[in-house]
Amino acid sequence: MPRQRVILITIGIMLSLFMASMESTVVATAMPTIVSQLGGLSSYSWVFSVYMLTSTTTVPLYGKLSDIYGRRPIYAVAMGLFLLGSLLCGLSQSMSQLIAARAVQGLGAGGLLPLAFIIIGDLFTFEQRARLQGVFSGVWGVSSIVGPLLGGFLVDQISWHWVFYVNVIPGMLAFALVWRAWQDRPRAVGAARPAIDYAGAGMLTFGVVALLLGLAELGTPLGWAGLGLAALLFGGLALAERRAADPVLPLGLFRDRMFAVACAHGVLAGWAMFGSTAYVPLYVQAVLGTSATAAGATLTPMLLAWVTASIIGSRLLLKIGYRTLSLAGMVLLVIGALALTQVGVGGSALLIASLALMGVGMGLSIPAFLIAVQSSVPKQVLGTATSTLQFSRSIGGTLGVSVMGALLSARLASGLLAAGLDPAAVSLNTLLDPLAQASGSAALDGALRTVLAGAMQGVFWLACGAAALGLLATALAP
């Protein structure tokens, strides 16, 4: 491919990665304010969960469709859905509208990240990917500084609606560059397109939906029914994928030990990292009593550490191997997650240090596994393997946010009862809304902060457990 086209595609992909990073940090910063204006804390996790649900279930579908129809048209569909969802999120006037719009946004996001890394795998060799990882990580570095601060500024100074509108311009520019410059390899004359595994795609999608709904209602008849349905659908998926001519989730890849370990690492590391960062802004605003801008700034050290470690680790990958880097990263992730459990009211310094350690851990382990997997699988399943690896991290984050949200609600209710407060009569909006803070009771707010801090500590212990299991899984890597 001509060098000029490679440059244009690379810029477009960098914009896609920039936008994806901005989305996670900007929205996480704005969520406490959004919840205080549109609804209660009970809806907090669903704004994340529905986005992660739709983006997670579509990741392997995008990878498979891009292998069949080409990267270019599938990338265009993903970007179109993401931008439409972003506009609908910004126009939302209620929590139900926002959750529905986030579902649409997630349908597009499920294709952006895996397709970006699939295209990178198509364009560059192993050595080039290792060396260029610093360039792509630099995109995350810039967005990690701009995203949280921009999100906090928009919420504090303008309106939370604009944290979604900021996606439009970089998204349209990325779409234009990739559409104009990328050229899919022509299919051989007379070659038939592989059949799409609709049965597998359906069972995968509804199985994940049933699993998340079951976890959200854990302990209730509806929750057990959801978990039972999920088990049946996943069992049917395993049977269907063995018989499918071109399965959407090829079970044969899991016979490769490195690929299987990489996916297990993705699930557990995604649970620990993305589950934690979804609730850190809530902790900083409601427990420490800061503004949305300050809450956003809290995530910056973690993201910068992730980027720096990714750049350094990718350079070291050619010298010391992926396994050593991944193990070192997971040790640091466990240490950071353990430190996060010890953060009490007023523990902002320890909070920043723990997040930075977790960021270094992810920065060392995630790119190492990605490059190793892309370099070991056959070229014809590169898209499927890359998207499945991305799917593992997404499903881990989705499960983490859902289970940690259920645990937070349960511990919060029990903590309020133990403090002599009625959970139904107490609103946390006084800790999130500056106007409500001005008219609230200082004694009541202090009690709420203490109860919420204790509930959040339990949530962070759950993340620490997932990180420890991730370390054990990584130790099994060949």
PDB file of N, CA and C in Angstrom, residues 391-462:
ATOM      1  N   PHE A 391     -13.045  -8.694  23.121  1.00  0.00           N
ATOM      2  CA  PHE A 391     -14.298  -9.122  23.736  1.00  0.00           C
ATOM      3  C   PHE A 391     -14.063  -9.602  25.165  1.00  0.00           C
ATOM      4  N   SER A 392     -12.964 -10.318  25.394  1.00  0.00           N
ATOM      5  CA  SER A 392     -12.688 -10.828  26.738  1.00  0.00           C
ATOM      6  C   SER A 392     -12.518  -9.685  27.728  1.00  0.00           C
ATOM      7  N   ARG A 393     -11.820  -8.628  27.333  1.00  0.00           N
ATOM      8  CA  ARG A 393     -11.651  -7.483  28.234  1.00  0.00           C
ATOM      9  C   ARG A 393     -12.965  -6.746  28.440  1.00  0.00           C
ATOM     10  N   SER A 394     -13.748  -6.638  27.361  1.00  0.00           N
ATOM     11  CA  SER A 394     -15.032  -5.936  27.472  1.00  0.00           C
ATOM     12  C   SER A 394     -16.006  -6.687  28.371  1.00  0.00           C
ATOM     13  N   ILE A 395     -16.076  -8.013  28.201  1.00  0.00           N
ATOM     14  CA  ILE A 395     -17.004  -8.785  29.029  1.00  0.00           C
ATOM     15  C   ILE A 395     -16.554  -8.764  30.481  1.00  0.00           C
ATOM     16  N   GLY A 396     -15.225  -8.745  30.697  1.00  0.00           N
ATOM     17  CA  GLY A 396     -14.730  -8.633  32.061  1.00  0.00           C
ATOM     18  C   GLY A 396     -15.129  -7.311  32.693  1.00  0.00           C
ATOM     19  N   GLY A 397     -14.972  -6.210  31.949  1.00  0.00           N
ATOM     20  CA  GLY A 397     -15.390  -4.913  32.461  1.00  0.00           C
ATOM     21  C   GLY A 397     -16.887  -4.842  32.687  1.00  0.00           C
ATOM     22  N   THR A 398     -17.665  -5.430  31.780  1.00  0.00           N
ATOM     23  CA  THR A 398     -19.115  -5.430  31.918  1.00  0.00           C
ATOM     24  C   THR A 398     -19.542  -6.184  33.170  1.00  0.00           C
ATOM     25  N   LEU A 399     -18.975  -7.374  33.364  1.00  0.00           N
ATOM     26  CA  LEU A 399     -19.294  -8.145  34.556  1.00  0.00           C
ATOM     27  C   LEU A 399     -18.856  -7.402  35.812  1.00  0.00           C
ATOM     28  N   GLY A 400     -17.683  -6.778  35.747  1.00  0.00           N
ATOM     29  CA  GLY A 400     -17.184  -6.054  36.903  1.00  0.00           C
ATOM     30  C   GLY A 400     -18.100  -4.924  37.320  1.00  0.00           C
ATOM     31  N   VAL A 401     -18.512  -4.100  36.357  1.00  0.00           N
ATOM     32  CA  VAL A 401     -19.392  -2.968  36.668  1.00  0.00           C
ATOM     33  C   VAL A 401     -20.724  -3.462  37.220  1.00  0.00           C
ATOM     34  N   SER A 402     -21.277  -4.514  36.620  1.00  0.00           N
ATOM     35  CA  SER A 402     -22.587  -5.020  37.046  1.00  0.00           C
ATOM     36  C   SER A 402     -22.536  -5.618  38.447  1.00  0.00           C
ATOM     37  N   VAL A 403     -21.585  -6.529  38.676  1.00  0.00           N
ATOM     38  CA  VAL A 403     -21.500  -7.183  39.982  1.00  0.00           C
ATOM     39  C   VAL A 403     -21.110  -6.183  41.063  1.00  0.00           C
ATOM     40  N   MET A 404     -20.170  -5.287  40.737  1.00  0.00           N
ATOM     41  CA  MET A 404     -19.752  -4.297  41.729  1.00  0.00           C
ATOM     42  C   MET A 404     -20.869  -3.311  42.022  1.00  0.00           C
ATOM     43  N   GLY A 405     -21.718  -3.013  41.018  1.00  0.00           N
ATOM     44  CA  GLY A 405     -22.865  -2.153  41.259  1.00  0.00           C
ATOM     45  C   GLY A 405     -23.878  -2.798  42.184  1.00  0.00           C
ATOM     46  N   ALA A 406     -24.123  -4.103  41.980  1.00  0.00           N
ATOM     47  CA  ALA A 406     -25.053  -4.819  42.864  1.00  0.00           C
ATOM     48  C   ALA A 406     -24.507  -4.877  44.287  1.00  0.00           C
ATOM     49  N   LEU A 407     -23.194  -5.122  44.417  1.00  0.00           N
ATOM     50  CA  LEU A 407     -22.577  -5.176  45.740  1.00  0.00           C
ATOM     51  C   LEU A 407     -22.637  -3.807  46.420  1.00  0.00           C
ATOM     52  N   LEU A 408     -22.396  -2.742  45.657  1.00  0.00           N
ATOM     53  CA  LEU A 408     -22.440  -1.392  46.218  1.00  0.00           C
ATOM     54  C   LEU A 408     -23.830  -1.082  46.756  1.00  0.00           C
ATOM     55  N   SER A 409     -24.871  -1.400  45.995  1.00  0.00           N
ATOM     56  CA  SER A 409     -26.238  -1.126  46.445  1.00  0.00           C
ATOM     57  C   SER A 409     -26.567  -1.900  47.718  1.00  0.00           C
ATOM     58  N   ALA A 410     -26.162  -3.189  47.759  1.00  0.00           N
ATOM     59  CA  ALA A 410     -26.457  -4.010  48.932  1.00  0.00           C
ATOM     60  C   ALA A 410     -25.718  -3.507  50.165  1.00  0.00           C
ATOM     61  N   ARG A 411     -24.431  -3.203  50.023  1.00  0.00           N
ATOM     62  CA  ARG A 411     -23.650  -2.731  51.170  1.00  0.00           C
ATOM     63  C   ARG A 411     -24.094  -1.346  51.614  1.00  0.00           C
ATOM     64  N   LEU A 412     -24.507  -0.529  50.674  1.00  0.00           N
ATOM     65  CA  LEU A 412     -24.981   0.811  51.026  1.00  0.00           C
ATOM     66  C   LEU A 412     -26.269   0.722  51.838  1.00  0.00           C
ATOM     67  N   ALA A 413     -27.192  -0.143  51.407  1.00  0.00           N
ATOM     68  CA  ALA A 413     -28.454  -0.290  52.131  1.00  0.00           C
ATOM     69  C   ALA A 413     -28.211  -0.814  53.544  1.00  0.00           C
ATOM     70  N   SER A 414     -27.358  -1.827  53.670  1.00  0.00           N
ATOM     71  CA  SER A 414     -27.089  -2.379  54.999  1.00  0.00           C
ATOM     72  C   SER A 414     -26.345  -1.376  55.875  1.00  0.00           C
ATOM     73  N   GLY A 415     -25.457  -0.607  55.274  1.00  0.00           N
ATOM     74  CA  GLY A 415     -24.729   0.400  56.039  1.00  0.00           C
ATOM     75  C   GLY A 415     -25.630   1.507  56.549  1.00  0.00           C
ATOM     76  N   LEU A 416     -26.582   1.932  55.731  1.00  0.00           N
ATOM     77  CA  LEU A 416     -27.527   2.964  56.170  1.00  0.00           C
ATOM     78  C   LEU A 416     -28.410   2.456  57.299  1.00  0.00           C
ATOM     79  N   LEU A 417     -28.855   1.207  57.202  1.00  0.00           N
ATOM     80  CA  LEU A 417     -29.669   0.628  58.272  1.00  0.00           C
ATOM     81  C   LEU A 417     -28.875   0.541  59.567  1.00  0.00           C
ATOM     82  N   ALA A 418     -27.591   0.140  59.463  1.00  0.00           N
ATOM     83  CA  ALA A 418     -26.743   0.046  60.653  1.00  0.00           C
ATOM     84  C   ALA A 418     -26.509   1.412  61.293  1.00  0.00           C
ATOM     85  N   ALA A 419     -26.542   2.465  60.472  1.00  0.00           N
ATOM     86  CA  ALA A 419     -26.346   3.829  60.975  1.00  0.00           C
ATOM     87  C   ALA A 419     -27.652   4.461  61.453  1.00  0.00           C
ATOM     88  N   GLY A 420     -28.740   3.673  61.417  1.00  0.00           N
ATOM     89  CA  GLY A 420     -30.029   4.190  61.865  1.00  0.00           C
ATOM     90  C   GLY A 420     -30.748   5.054  60.852  1.00  0.00           C
ATOM     91  N   LEU A 421     -30.394   4.900  59.570  1.00  0.00           N
ATOM     92  CA  LEU A 421     -31.021   5.690  58.512  1.00  0.00           C
ATOM     93  C   LEU A 421     -31.863   4.788  57.626  1.00  0.00           C
ATOM     94  N   ASP A 422     -32.961   5.322  57.116  1.00  0.00           N
ATOM     95  CA  ASP A 422     -33.836   4.575  56.222  1.00  0.00           C
ATOM     96  C   ASP A 422     -33.314   4.718  54.786  1.00  0.00           C
ATOM     97  N   PRO A 423     -32.883   3.624  54.137  1.00  0.00           N
ATOM     98  CA  PRO A 423     -32.346   3.732  52.772  1.00  0.00           C
ATOM     99  C   PRO A 423     -33.334   4.350  51.790  1.00  0.00           C
ATOM    100  N   ALA A 424     -34.626   4.109  51.994  1.00  0.00           N
ATOM    101  CA  ALA A 424     -35.630   4.641  51.070  1.00  0.00           C
ATOM    102  C   ALA A 424     -35.815   6.146  51.234  1.00  0.00           C
ATOM    103  N   ALA A 425     -35.451   6.665  52.399  1.00  0.00           N
ATOM    104  CA  ALA A 425     -35.684   8.089  52.666  1.00  0.00           C
ATOM    105  C   ALA A 425     -34.432   8.933  52.498  1.00  0.00           C
ATOM    106  N   VAL A 426     -33.300   8.291  52.195  1.00  0.00           N
ATOM    107  CA  VAL A 426     -32.028   9.015  52.077  1.00  0.00           C
ATOM    108  C   VAL A 426     -31.610   9.086  50.618  1.00  0.00           C
ATOM    109  N   SER A 427     -31.215  10.260  50.176  1.00  0.00           N
ATOM    110  CA  SER A 427     -30.739  10.435  48.807  1.00  0.00           C
ATOM    111  C   SER A 427     -29.281  10.870  48.826  1.00  0.00           C
ATOM    112  N   LEU A 428     -28.489  10.251  47.955  1.00  0.00           N
ATOM    113  CA  LEU A 428     -27.080  10.632  47.839  1.00  0.00           C
ATOM    114  C   LEU A 428     -26.879  11.857  46.961  1.00  0.00           C
ATOM    115  N   ASN A 429     -27.961  12.391  46.422  1.00  0.00           N
ATOM    116  CA  ASN A 429     -27.837  13.572  45.564  1.00  0.00           C
ATOM    117  C   ASN A 429     -27.218  14.750  46.307  1.00  0.00           C
ATOM    118  N   THR A 430     -27.397  14.794  47.637  1.00  0.00           N
ATOM    119  CA  THR A 430     -26.804  15.901  48.401  1.00  0.00           C
ATOM    120  C   THR A 430     -25.282  15.858  48.364  1.00  0.00           C
ATOM    121  N   LEU A 431     -24.708  14.685  48.065  1.00  0.00           N
ATOM    122  CA  LEU A 431     -23.257  14.577  47.976  1.00  0.00           C
ATOM    123  C   LEU A 431     -22.742  14.854  46.580  1.00  0.00           C
ATOM    124  N   LEU A 432     -23.650  14.910  45.592  1.00  0.00           N
ATOM    125  CA  LEU A 432     -23.247  15.064  44.200  1.00  0.00           C
ATOM    126  C   LEU A 432     -23.632  16.408  43.611  1.00  0.00           C
ATOM    127  N   ASP A 433     -24.727  16.986  44.110  1.00  0.00           N
ATOM    128  CA  ASP A 433     -25.258  18.232  43.556  1.00  0.00           C
ATOM    129  C   ASP A 433     -24.858  19.393  44.452  1.00  0.00           C
ATOM    130  N   PRO A 434     -24.090  20.375  43.953  1.00  0.00           N
ATOM    131  CA  PRO A 434     -23.660  21.504  44.796  1.00  0.00           C
ATOM    132  C   PRO A 434     -24.833  22.268  45.415  1.00  0.00           C
ATOM    133  N   LEU A 435     -25.945  22.415  44.689  1.00  0.00           N
ATOM    134  CA  LEU A 435     -27.100  23.129  45.233  1.00  0.00           C
ATOM    135  C   LEU A 435     -27.707  22.367  46.405  1.00  0.00           C
ATOM    136  N   ALA A 436     -27.757  21.049  46.263  1.00  0.00           N
ATOM    137  CA  ALA A 436     -28.305  20.249  47.349  1.00  0.00           C
ATOM    138  C   ALA A 436     -27.370  20.257  48.553  1.00  0.00           C
ATOM    139  N   GLN A 437     -26.057  20.319  48.281  1.00  0.00           N
ATOM    140  CA  GLN A 437     -25.095  20.363  49.381  1.00  0.00           C
ATOM    141  C   GLN A 437     -25.286  21.608  50.226  1.00  0.00           C
ATOM    142  N   ALA A 438     -25.587  22.725  49.560  1.00  0.00           N
ATOM    143  CA  ALA A 438     -25.720  24.000  50.272  1.00  0.00           C
ATOM    144  C   ALA A 438     -26.900  23.989  51.245  1.00  0.00           C
ATOM    145  N   SER A 439     -27.957  23.214  50.889  1.00  0.00           N
ATOM    146  CA  SER A 439     -29.146  23.199  51.729  1.00  0.00           C
ATOM    147  C   SER A 439     -29.231  21.949  52.593  1.00  0.00           C
ATOM    148  N   GLY A 440     -28.242  21.058  52.523  1.00  0.00           N
ATOM    149  CA  GLY A 440     -28.295  19.801  53.254  1.00  0.00           C
ATOM    150  C   GLY A 440     -27.778  19.939  54.672  1.00  0.00           C
ATOM    151  N   SER A 441     -27.944  18.864  55.429  1.00  0.00           N
ATOM    152  CA  SER A 441     -27.486  18.807  56.805  1.00  0.00           C
ATOM    153  C   SER A 441     -26.054  18.298  56.843  1.00  0.00           C
ATOM    154  N   ALA A 442     -25.186  19.008  57.540  1.00  0.00           N
ATOM    155  CA  ALA A 442     -23.784  18.603  57.607  1.00  0.00           C
ATOM    156  C   ALA A 442     -23.632  17.249  58.302  1.00  0.00           C
ATOM    157  N   ALA A 443     -24.422  17.031  59.378  1.00  0.00           N
ATOM    158  CA  ALA A 443     -24.343  15.761  60.101  1.00  0.00           C
ATOM    159  C   ALA A 443     -24.786  14.596  59.230  1.00  0.00           C
ATOM    160  N   LEU A 444     -25.887  14.797  58.489  1.00  0.00           N
ATOM    161  CA  LEU A 444     -26.399  13.748  57.616  1.00  0.00           C
ATOM    162  C   LEU A 444     -25.409  13.455  56.487  1.00  0.00           C
ATOM    163  N   ASP A 445     -24.847  14.525  55.917  1.00  0.00           N
ATOM    164  CA  ASP A 445     -23.873  14.337  54.842  1.00  0.00           C
ATOM    165  C   ASP A 445     -22.655  13.567  55.335  1.00  0.00           C
ATOM    166  N   GLY A 446     -22.200  13.874  56.563  1.00  0.00           N
ATOM    167  CA  GLY A 446     -21.058  13.159  57.115  1.00  0.00           C
ATOM    168  C   GLY A 446     -21.348  11.681  57.294  1.00  0.00           C
ATOM    169  N   ALA A 447     -22.548  11.362  57.759  1.00  0.00           N
ATOM    170  CA  ALA A 447     -22.926   9.956  57.919  1.00  0.00           C
ATOM    171  C   ALA A 447     -23.007   9.249  56.572  1.00  0.00           C
ATOM    172  N   LEU A 448     -23.557   9.939  55.587  1.00  0.00           N
ATOM    173  CA  LEU A 448     -23.659   9.357  54.251  1.00  0.00           C
ATOM    174  C   LEU A 448     -22.283   9.081  53.662  1.00  0.00           C
ATOM    175  N   ARG A 449     -21.368  10.014  53.854  1.00  0.00           N
ATOM    176  CA  ARG A 449     -20.012   9.827  53.321  1.00  0.00           C
ATOM    177  C   ARG A 449     -19.344   8.609  53.960  1.00  0.00           C
ATOM    178  N   THR A 450     -19.508   8.461  55.255  1.00  0.00           N
ATOM    179  CA  THR A 450     -18.885   7.336  55.952  1.00  0.00           C
ATOM    180  C   THR A 450     -19.451   6.008  55.473  1.00  0.00           C
ATOM    181  N   VAL A 451     -20.783   5.951  55.330  1.00  0.00           N
ATOM    182  CA  VAL A 451     -21.425   4.721  54.870  1.00  0.00           C
ATOM    183  C   VAL A 451     -21.003   4.399  53.441  1.00  0.00           C
ATOM    184  N   LEU A 452     -20.991   5.417  52.578  1.00  0.00           N
ATOM    185  CA  LEU A 452     -20.622   5.196  51.184  1.00  0.00           C
ATOM    186  C   LEU A 452     -19.159   4.774  51.060  1.00  0.00           C
ATOM    187  N   ALA A 453     -18.289   5.351  51.891  1.00  0.00           N
ATOM    188  CA  ALA A 453     -16.870   4.971  51.862  1.00  0.00           C
ATOM    189  C   ALA A 453     -16.706   3.495  52.213  1.00  0.00           C
ATOM    190  N   GLY A 454     -17.447   3.036  53.220  1.00  0.00           N
ATOM    191  CA  GLY A 454     -17.374   1.627  53.583  1.00  0.00           C
ATOM    192  C   GLY A 454     -17.897   0.716  52.493  1.00  0.00           C
ATOM    193  N   ALA A 455     -18.989   1.136  51.844  1.00  0.00           N
ATOM    194  CA  ALA A 455     -19.551   0.337  50.750  1.00  0.00           C
ATOM    195  C   ALA A 455     -18.593   0.278  49.567  1.00  0.00           C
ATOM    196  N   MET A 456     -17.943   1.397  49.252  1.00  0.00           N
ATOM    197  CA  MET A 456     -16.999   1.427  48.141  1.00  0.00           C
ATOM    198  C   MET A 456     -15.774   0.562  48.425  1.00  0.00           C
ATOM    199  N   GLN A 457     -15.374   0.466  49.699  1.00  0.00           N
ATOM    200  CA  GLN A 457     -14.229  -0.371  50.031  1.00  0.00           C
ATOM    201  C   GLN A 457     -14.519  -1.830  49.680  1.00  0.00           C
ATOM    202  N   GLY A 458     -15.746  -2.287  49.938  1.00  0.00           N
ATOM    203  CA  GLY A 458     -16.118  -3.640  49.552  1.00  0.00           C
ATOM    204  C   GLY A 458     -16.064  -3.848  48.056  1.00  0.00           C
ATOM    205  N   VAL A 459     -16.472  -2.839  47.305  1.00  0.00           N
ATOM    206  CA  VAL A 459     -16.422  -2.903  45.842  1.00  0.00           C
ATOM    207  C   VAL A 459     -14.979  -3.048  45.362  1.00  0.00           C
ATOM    208  N   PHE A 460     -14.076  -2.284  45.962  1.00  0.00           N
ATOM    209  CA  PHE A 460     -12.678  -2.335  45.549  1.00  0.00           C
ATOM    210  C   PHE A 460     -12.019  -3.668  45.944  1.00  0.00           C
ATOM    211  N   TRP A 461     -12.480  -4.295  47.027  1.00  0.00           N
ATOM    212  CA  TRP A 461     -11.966  -5.620  47.379  1.00  0.00           C
ATOM    213  C   TRP A 461     -12.337  -6.636  46.299  1.00  0.00           C
ATOM    214  N   LEU A 462     -13.506  -6.489  45.726  1.00  0.00           N
ATOM    215  CA  LEU A 462     -13.923  -7.383  44.651  1.00  0.00           C
ATOM    216  C   LEU A 462     -12.990  -7.229  43.443  1.00  0.00           C
TER     217      LEU A 462
END
